[in-house]
Amino acid sequence: MTKFSTFALLVSFALFTGCDFIKNTFTYKDKTENFVEALMDKNYDECINLMATDHETAKKTNRDSLKSGLDQFRAVIGSNFGDGNFEYTFMNAEKKRSTVAAENTPPNTTLAHIEFSNGKNIGVFQILFDDTSNKIINIHTLDVKAEKPNMLLFWLFGILPLTVLLFNIYVIRKIKKSNLKRKWIKYLAVIVLNVPAISYAAVDGLSYKLLNFQILFGVGFSLMGYLGSVWTFGIPLGGIYWLWKLNQQKSLRITTKRTPQNVSDSHESTPEIENL
C-alpha cells in the first residue's frame, strides 16, 4: 500500500468516526429528555427501556432495585427543581482519555452533559451513553443549581470583545500597509499579546485572569447553555503598542518634512524606525 493510500485511509476513517460522533450528539438531548419525562411521570418501565441494561456494567442489576433507585432519583430532582416541564440544552459530549485510569470513560461510551431549567433555576445532568445502542448507562445530576440569568446583559457585554477583535484587525491592516520589516512578528504580537483576560459568564458574572493570554485576536466565546455561555477578551497590549509605534513613525515623518534643516538628521533616524 502506498503512502498516499495509507494517508487517504486514515483521513477517511477520521472523517467517518468524527461524523458518527457528531451525529450521536444530536440524539443525546432527545434521549435525556425522553428519559427524564418518563421518570417524572413515574413511568419507570419506560425509563428502563431507555437504559442500556445489556451493557456489561448493568447485567447484574436487579429490575426492582433499579426501579427503587429511579424513584429516589426522581425525588431528588423533584425536591430541587420541581416535577417536570423542563427545558433542555445540550452542553457537550466527550470521551475522556487520561493517564489516570479512573478518569477515563469506559470503552465504547460517551459522557454527555445536558443542561435543564424549570424556568427559574438551572441544573445539569451528567449521562454516560453506550455508543452501540445510544442508550443510557447511568445518569445523575451535578451539584449545580443556579438562577436563570438575564441574557440581555450577556449579549451587551459582547460589544467589548467585538471591539477588541475589530481593533486588532485594524492594527494588522495598518501593519500590512506600513513599511515595517519582519511584519510576521508584529502580526504575532497583535494576535497573541492580549492580556490580562476579562470574562463575563451568563451565570457567574464578571471575572479576570491576570496571566491568561487570549491568542485568537484577543477574543473568546462559548455558548453551551446558560452555564457554558462565556465572553472573554484580553487587553490588546500588542495592538496598542504597534499602533503607537506606527503613529510615532508617522508623526516623525511629518516633522521631518516641515523642518528642511533637519533633513540630514531625519535620513539617519528614519531607517531605525522603519526597521522595527
mmCIF file of C-alpha atoms in Angstrom:
data_model
loop_
_atom_site.group_PDB
_atom_site.id
_atom_site.type_symbol
_atom_site.label_atom_id
_atom_site.label_comp_id
_atom_site.label_asym_id
_atom_site.label_seq_id
_atom_site.Cartn_x
_atom_site.Cartn_y
_atom_site.Cartn_z
ATOM 1 C CA MET A 1 0.000 0.000 0.000
ATOM 2 C CA THR A 2 1.419 3.400 -0.993
ATOM 3 C CA LYS A 3 1.890 6.258 1.442
ATOM 4 C CA PHE A 4 -0.887 8.189 -0.276
ATOM 5 C CA SER A 5 -3.321 5.283 0.078
ATOM 6 C CA THR A 6 -2.457 4.909 3.742
ATOM 7 C CA PHE A 7 -2.954 8.626 4.323
ATOM 8 C CA ALA A 8 -6.282 8.612 2.457
ATOM 9 C CA LEU A 9 -7.456 5.633 4.505
ATOM 10 C CA LEU A 10 -6.583 7.359 7.775
ATOM 11 C CA VAL A 11 -8.314 10.581 6.718
ATOM 12 C CA SER A 12 -11.437 8.685 5.641
ATOM 13 C CA PHE A 13 -11.525 6.791 8.927
ATOM 14 C CA ALA A 14 -11.173 10.019 10.906
ATOM 15 C CA LEU A 15 -13.939 11.701 8.921
ATOM 16 C CA PHE A 16 -16.387 8.826 9.294
ATOM 17 C CA THR A 17 -15.612 8.483 13.001
ATOM 18 C CA GLY A 18 -15.989 12.218 13.550
ATOM 19 C CA CYS A 19 -19.257 12.404 11.607
ATOM 20 C CA ASP A 20 -20.664 9.474 13.561
ATOM 21 C CA PHE A 21 -19.728 11.139 16.854
ATOM 22 C CA ILE A 22 -21.309 14.460 15.810
ATOM 23 C CA LYS A 23 -24.456 12.681 14.656
ATOM 24 C CA ASN A 24 -24.777 10.925 18.004
ATOM 25 C CA THR A 25 -24.505 14.174 19.965
ATOM 26 C CA PHE A 26 -27.794 15.348 18.468
ATOM 27 C CA THR A 27 -29.534 12.307 19.935
ATOM 28 C CA TYR A 28 -28.234 12.758 23.489
ATOM 29 C CA LYS A 29 -30.527 15.692 24.280
ATOM 30 C CA ASP A 30 -33.613 13.873 22.973
ATOM 31 C CA LYS A 31 -32.723 10.659 24.799
ATOM 32 C CA THR A 32 -32.224 12.561 28.049
ATOM 33 C CA GLU A 33 -35.464 14.491 27.631
ATOM 34 C CA ASN A 34 -37.472 11.312 26.987
ATOM 35 C CA PHE A 35 -35.876 9.588 29.963
ATOM 36 C CA VAL A 36 -36.472 12.445 32.418
ATOM 37 C CA GLU A 37 -40.062 12.968 31.279
ATOM 38 C CA ALA A 38 -40.780 9.272 31.810
ATOM 39 C CA LEU A 39 -39.020 9.456 35.171
ATOM 40 C CA MET A 40 -41.062 12.423 36.395
ATOM 41 C CA ASP A 41 -44.247 10.637 35.229
ATOM 42 C CA LYS A 42 -43.139 7.621 37.307
ATOM 43 C CA ASN A 43 -43.070 5.507 34.167
ATOM 44 C CA TYR A 44 -40.086 3.507 35.352
ATOM 45 C CA ASP A 45 -40.588 0.703 32.830
ATOM 46 C CA GLU A 46 -40.092 3.218 30.020
ATOM 47 C CA CYS A 47 -37.004 4.542 31.791
ATOM 48 C CA ILE A 48 -35.547 1.045 31.922
ATOM 49 C CA ASN A 49 -36.293 0.582 28.218
ATOM 50 C CA LEU A 50 -34.209 3.697 27.543
ATOM 51 C CA MET A 51 -31.304 2.331 29.565
ATOM 52 C CA ALA A 52 -28.515 0.071 28.314
ATOM 53 C CA THR A 53 -29.426 -2.843 30.558
ATOM 54 C CA ASP A 54 -27.474 -5.197 28.278
ATOM 55 C CA HIS A 55 -24.241 -3.339 28.940
ATOM 56 C CA GLU A 56 -21.701 -5.334 30.937
ATOM 57 C CA THR A 57 -21.835 -2.832 33.802
ATOM 58 C CA ALA A 58 -25.607 -3.310 34.206
ATOM 59 C CA LYS A 59 -26.131 -7.017 33.515
ATOM 60 C CA LYS A 60 -26.309 -7.944 37.192
ATOM 61 C CA THR A 61 -28.694 -5.120 38.108
ATOM 62 C CA ASN A 62 -32.000 -6.272 39.575
ATOM 63 C CA ARG A 63 -35.014 -4.660 37.878
ATOM 64 C CA ASP A 64 -36.827 -3.960 41.154
ATOM 65 C CA SER A 65 -33.693 -2.438 42.660
ATOM 66 C CA LEU A 66 -33.319 -0.294 39.564
ATOM 67 C CA LYS A 67 -36.899 0.965 39.897
ATOM 68 C CA SER A 68 -36.265 1.806 43.538
ATOM 69 C CA GLY A 69 -33.167 3.768 42.565
ATOM 70 C CA LEU A 70 -35.096 5.608 39.861
ATOM 71 C CA ASP A 71 -37.773 6.549 42.379
ATOM 72 C CA GLN A 72 -35.136 8.005 44.690
ATOM 73 C CA PHE A 73 -33.553 9.868 41.779
ATOM 74 C CA ARG A 74 -36.952 11.311 40.868
ATOM 75 C CA ALA A 75 -37.409 12.530 44.441
ATOM 76 C CA VAL A 76 -34.050 14.325 44.345
ATOM 77 C CA ILE A 77 -34.929 16.111 41.104
ATOM 78 C CA GLY A 78 -38.418 16.969 42.327
ATOM 79 C CA SER A 79 -37.224 18.422 45.627
ATOM 80 C CA ASN A 80 -34.718 20.691 43.875
ATOM 81 C CA PHE A 81 -36.333 21.580 40.560
ATOM 82 C CA GLY A 82 -39.997 20.629 40.687
ATOM 83 C CA ASP A 83 -41.922 17.849 38.985
ATOM 84 C CA GLY A 84 -41.087 18.400 35.335
ATOM 85 C CA ASN A 85 -41.777 20.697 32.383
ATOM 86 C CA PHE A 86 -38.064 21.283 31.934
ATOM 87 C CA GLU A 87 -36.249 22.963 29.079
ATOM 88 C CA TYR A 88 -33.188 21.058 27.874
ATOM 89 C CA THR A 89 -29.979 22.306 26.260
ATOM 90 C CA PHE A 90 -27.106 20.173 25.010
ATOM 91 C CA MET A 91 -23.819 21.354 26.539
ATOM 92 C CA ASN A 92 -21.112 18.912 25.464
ATOM 93 C CA ALA A 93 -20.153 15.297 24.897
ATOM 94 C CA GLU A 94 -16.716 13.839 25.361
ATOM 95 C CA LYS A 95 -14.589 10.750 25.585
ATOM 96 C CA LYS A 96 -12.067 11.175 28.364
ATOM 97 C CA ARG A 97 -8.584 9.812 27.796
ATOM 98 C CA SER A 98 -6.169 10.147 30.686
ATOM 99 C CA THR A 99 -3.058 8.526 32.097
ATOM 100 C CA VAL A 100 -5.135 8.050 35.258
ATOM 101 C CA ALA A 101 -7.309 5.019 34.533
ATOM 102 C CA ALA A 102 -10.099 6.095 36.885
ATOM 103 C CA GLU A 103 -10.624 9.309 34.899
ATOM 104 C CA ASN A 104 -11.165 7.560 31.560
ATOM 105 C CA THR A 105 -14.615 6.944 30.153
ATOM 106 C CA PRO A 106 -15.236 3.198 29.741
ATOM 107 C CA PRO A 107 -14.616 1.774 26.254
ATOM 108 C CA ASN A 108 -17.385 2.425 23.704
ATOM 109 C CA THR A 109 -19.105 5.025 25.868
ATOM 110 C CA THR A 110 -19.599 8.794 25.723
ATOM 111 C CA LEU A 111 -20.054 11.194 28.619
ATOM 112 C CA ALA A 112 -22.604 13.945 27.939
ATOM 113 C CA HIS A 113 -23.797 16.975 29.866
ATOM 114 C CA ILE A 114 -27.325 18.265 29.355
ATOM 115 C CA GLU A 115 -28.477 21.477 30.989
ATOM 116 C CA PHE A 116 -32.085 21.676 32.165
ATOM 117 C CA SER A 117 -34.196 24.509 33.506
ATOM 118 C CA ASN A 118 -37.571 24.806 35.195
ATOM 119 C CA GLY A 119 -37.863 28.432 34.068
ATOM 120 C CA LYS A 120 -36.336 29.764 37.272
ATOM 121 C CA ASN A 121 -33.391 27.545 38.174
ATOM 122 C CA ILE A 122 -30.780 25.658 36.159
ATOM 123 C CA GLY A 123 -29.243 22.236 36.726
ATOM 124 C CA VAL A 124 -27.076 19.782 34.790
ATOM 125 C CA PHE A 125 -27.499 16.096 34.030
ATOM 126 C CA GLN A 126 -24.355 14.044 33.514
ATOM 127 C CA ILE A 127 -25.140 10.972 31.431
ATOM 128 C CA LEU A 128 -22.984 8.082 30.300
ATOM 129 C CA PHE A 129 -24.197 6.709 26.955
ATOM 130 C CA ASP A 130 -23.479 3.364 25.365
ATOM 131 C CA ASP A 131 -22.068 4.043 21.879
ATOM 132 C CA THR A 132 -23.518 0.839 20.428
ATOM 133 C CA SER A 133 -27.157 1.351 21.398
ATOM 134 C CA ASN A 134 -27.099 5.091 22.251
ATOM 135 C CA LYS A 135 -28.894 4.164 25.451
ATOM 136 C CA ILE A 136 -28.220 5.459 28.945
ATOM 137 C CA ILE A 137 -25.829 3.518 31.169
ATOM 138 C CA ASN A 138 -26.127 5.875 34.124
ATOM 139 C CA ILE A 139 -27.422 9.356 34.838
ATOM 140 C CA HIS A 140 -27.158 11.761 37.737
ATOM 141 C CA THR A 141 -27.366 15.476 38.458
ATOM 142 C CA LEU A 142 -24.254 17.520 39.120
ATOM 143 C CA ASP A 143 -24.049 19.630 42.249
ATOM 144 C CA VAL A 144 -25.270 22.667 40.340
ATOM 145 C CA LYS A 145 -28.300 24.838 40.987
ATOM 146 C CA ALA A 146 -28.254 28.400 39.727
ATOM 147 C CA GLU A 147 -30.812 31.049 38.947
ATOM 148 C CA LYS A 148 -31.676 31.536 35.300
ATOM 149 C CA PRO A 149 -29.686 34.608 34.208
ATOM 150 C CA ASN A 150 -30.702 37.709 32.302
ATOM 151 C CA MET A 151 -29.105 37.127 28.894
ATOM 152 C CA LEU A 152 -29.521 40.778 27.866
ATOM 153 C CA LEU A 153 -26.506 41.749 29.988
ATOM 154 C CA PHE A 154 -24.544 38.868 28.494
ATOM 155 C CA TRP A 155 -25.155 39.987 24.909
ATOM 156 C CA LEU A 156 -24.493 43.644 25.745
ATOM 157 C CA PHE A 157 -21.127 42.679 27.237
ATOM 158 C CA GLY A 158 -20.302 41.097 23.881
ATOM 159 C CA ILE A 159 -19.783 44.605 22.472
ATOM 160 C CA LEU A 160 -16.433 44.795 24.302
ATOM 161 C CA PRO A 161 -14.893 41.587 22.864
ATOM 162 C CA LEU A 162 -16.114 42.523 19.390
ATOM 163 C CA THR A 163 -14.496 45.943 19.783
ATOM 164 C CA VAL A 164 -11.182 44.295 20.706
ATOM 165 C CA LEU A 165 -11.476 41.971 17.706
ATOM 166 C CA LEU A 166 -12.109 44.868 15.305
ATOM 167 C CA PHE A 167 -9.281 46.879 16.864
ATOM 168 C CA ASN A 168 -6.766 44.051 16.394
ATOM 169 C CA ILE A 169 -7.874 43.527 12.790
ATOM 170 C CA TYR A 170 -7.494 47.277 12.204
ATOM 171 C CA VAL A 171 -3.941 47.248 13.604
ATOM 172 C CA ILE A 172 -2.983 44.242 11.472
ATOM 173 C CA ARG A 173 -4.222 46.063 8.370
ATOM 174 C CA LYS A 174 -2.174 49.111 9.372
ATOM 175 C CA ILE A 175 0.920 46.949 9.800
ATOM 176 C CA LYS A 176 0.329 45.331 6.407
ATOM 177 C CA LYS A 177 0.197 48.735 4.686
ATOM 178 C CA SER A 178 3.275 50.029 6.523
ATOM 179 C CA ASN A 179 6.930 49.704 5.539
ATOM 180 C CA LEU A 180 7.883 47.865 8.726
ATOM 181 C CA LYS A 181 10.264 44.933 8.429
ATOM 182 C CA ARG A 182 9.547 41.391 9.656
ATOM 183 C CA LYS A 183 5.818 42.029 9.685
ATOM 184 C CA TRP A 184 5.009 38.475 10.745
ATOM 185 C CA ILE A 185 6.474 39.213 14.188
ATOM 186 C CA LYS A 186 4.163 42.210 14.528
ATOM 187 C CA TYR A 187 1.169 40.147 13.425
ATOM 188 C CA LEU A 188 2.032 37.521 16.020
ATOM 189 C CA ALA A 189 2.312 40.144 18.747
ATOM 190 C CA VAL A 190 -1.131 41.545 17.913
ATOM 191 C CA ILE A 191 -2.730 38.088 17.817
ATOM 192 C CA VAL A 192 -1.073 36.718 20.970
ATOM 193 C CA LEU A 193 -0.375 39.616 23.333
ATOM 194 C CA ASN A 194 -3.881 40.109 24.682
ATOM 195 C CA VAL A 195 -3.601 40.008 28.442
ATOM 196 C CA PRO A 196 -4.993 40.071 31.132
ATOM 197 C CA ALA A 197 -8.197 38.262 30.217
ATOM 198 C CA ILE A 198 -11.576 39.595 31.309
ATOM 199 C CA SER A 199 -14.563 37.250 31.173
ATOM 200 C CA TYR A 200 -18.291 37.555 31.591
ATOM 201 C CA ALA A 201 -20.255 34.359 32.188
ATOM 202 C CA ALA A 202 -24.024 34.405 31.881
ATOM 203 C CA VAL A 203 -24.386 32.741 35.295
ATOM 204 C CA ASP A 204 -21.229 33.625 37.246
ATOM 205 C CA GLY A 205 -20.815 37.199 36.033
ATOM 206 C CA LEU A 206 -17.560 39.149 35.678
ATOM 207 C CA SER A 207 -14.082 37.746 36.355
ATOM 208 C CA TYR A 208 -10.497 38.239 35.216
ATOM 209 C CA LYS A 209 -7.259 36.290 34.987
ATOM 210 C CA LEU A 210 -4.061 38.279 35.187
ATOM 211 C CA LEU A 211 -1.810 35.937 33.174
ATOM 212 C CA ASN A 212 -4.348 34.436 30.786
ATOM 213 C CA PHE A 213 -3.487 35.165 27.128
ATOM 214 C CA GLN A 214 -6.289 35.330 24.568
ATOM 215 C CA ILE A 215 -4.404 34.231 21.459
ATOM 216 C CA LEU A 216 -7.214 34.346 18.876
ATOM 217 C CA PHE A 217 -7.198 38.084 18.175
ATOM 218 C CA GLY A 218 -7.907 38.670 21.850
ATOM 219 C CA VAL A 219 -11.403 37.190 21.925
ATOM 220 C CA GLY A 220 -13.015 34.012 23.220
ATOM 221 C CA PHE A 221 -16.652 32.931 23.057
ATOM 222 C CA SER A 222 -18.618 29.928 24.264
ATOM 223 C CA LEU A 223 -22.349 29.240 24.017
ATOM 224 C CA MET A 224 -23.306 25.947 25.684
ATOM 225 C CA GLY A 225 -26.497 26.539 27.587
ATOM 226 C CA TYR A 226 -26.663 29.204 30.270
ATOM 227 C CA LEU A 227 -23.882 27.715 32.383
ATOM 228 C CA GLY A 228 -21.499 27.429 29.448
ATOM 229 C CA SER A 229 -22.122 30.875 27.940
ATOM 230 C CA VAL A 230 -18.989 32.997 28.328
ATOM 231 C CA TRP A 231 -17.468 36.037 26.626
ATOM 232 C CA THR A 232 -13.734 36.598 27.110
ATOM 233 C CA PHE A 233 -11.403 39.275 25.820
ATOM 234 C CA GLY A 234 -7.831 40.273 26.543
ATOM 235 C CA ILE A 235 -6.482 43.798 26.785
ATOM 236 C CA PRO A 236 -4.866 44.215 23.318
ATOM 237 C CA LEU A 237 -1.387 45.189 24.520
ATOM 238 C CA GLY A 238 0.271 44.036 21.292
ATOM 239 C CA GLY A 239 -2.160 46.008 19.141
ATOM 240 C CA ILE A 240 -1.881 49.130 21.309
ATOM 241 C CA TYR A 241 1.922 49.005 21.207
ATOM 242 C CA TRP A 242 2.229 48.639 17.437
ATOM 243 C CA LEU A 243 -0.440 51.234 16.731
ATOM 244 C CA TRP A 244 1.551 53.625 18.920
ATOM 245 C CA LYS A 245 4.736 52.739 17.018
ATOM 246 C CA LEU A 246 3.058 53.342 13.667
ATOM 247 C CA ASN A 247 1.662 56.694 14.812
ATOM 248 C CA GLN A 248 5.084 57.643 16.167
ATOM 249 C CA GLN A 249 6.641 56.831 12.804
ATOM 250 C CA LYS A 250 4.004 58.891 11.003
ATOM 251 C CA SER A 251 4.496 61.864 13.336
ATOM 252 C CA LEU A 252 8.268 61.809 12.836
ATOM 253 C CA ARG A 253 7.876 61.797 9.056
ATOM 254 C CA ILE A 254 5.551 64.796 9.206
ATOM 255 C CA THR A 255 8.018 66.624 11.455
ATOM 256 C CA THR A 256 10.983 65.982 9.150
ATOM 257 C CA LYS A 257 9.031 67.237 6.131
ATOM 258 C CA ARG A 258 8.192 70.502 7.901
ATOM 259 C CA THR A 259 11.783 71.147 9.045
ATOM 260 C CA PRO A 260 14.127 71.012 5.997
ATOM 261 C CA GLN A 261 17.111 71.983 8.126
ATOM 262 C CA ASN A 262 16.836 68.603 9.824
ATOM 263 C CA VAL A 263 16.825 66.588 6.597
ATOM 264 C CA SER A 264 20.248 65.118 7.245
ATOM 265 C CA ASP A 265 19.219 64.067 10.740
ATOM 266 C CA SER A 266 15.960 62.586 9.528
ATOM 267 C CA HIS A 267 17.771 60.409 6.993
ATOM 268 C CA GLU A 268 19.763 58.938 9.820
ATOM 269 C CA SER A 269 16.833 58.337 12.142
ATOM 270 C CA THR A 270 14.129 57.179 9.722
ATOM 271 C CA PRO A 271 15.706 53.791 8.830
ATOM 272 C CA GLU A 272 15.879 52.950 12.523
ATOM 273 C CA ILE A 273 12.116 53.374 12.849
ATOM 274 C CA GLU A 274 11.265 51.674 9.573
ATOM 275 C CA ASN A 275 13.275 48.606 10.523
ATOM 276 C CA LEU A 276 11.330 47.967 13.718
#
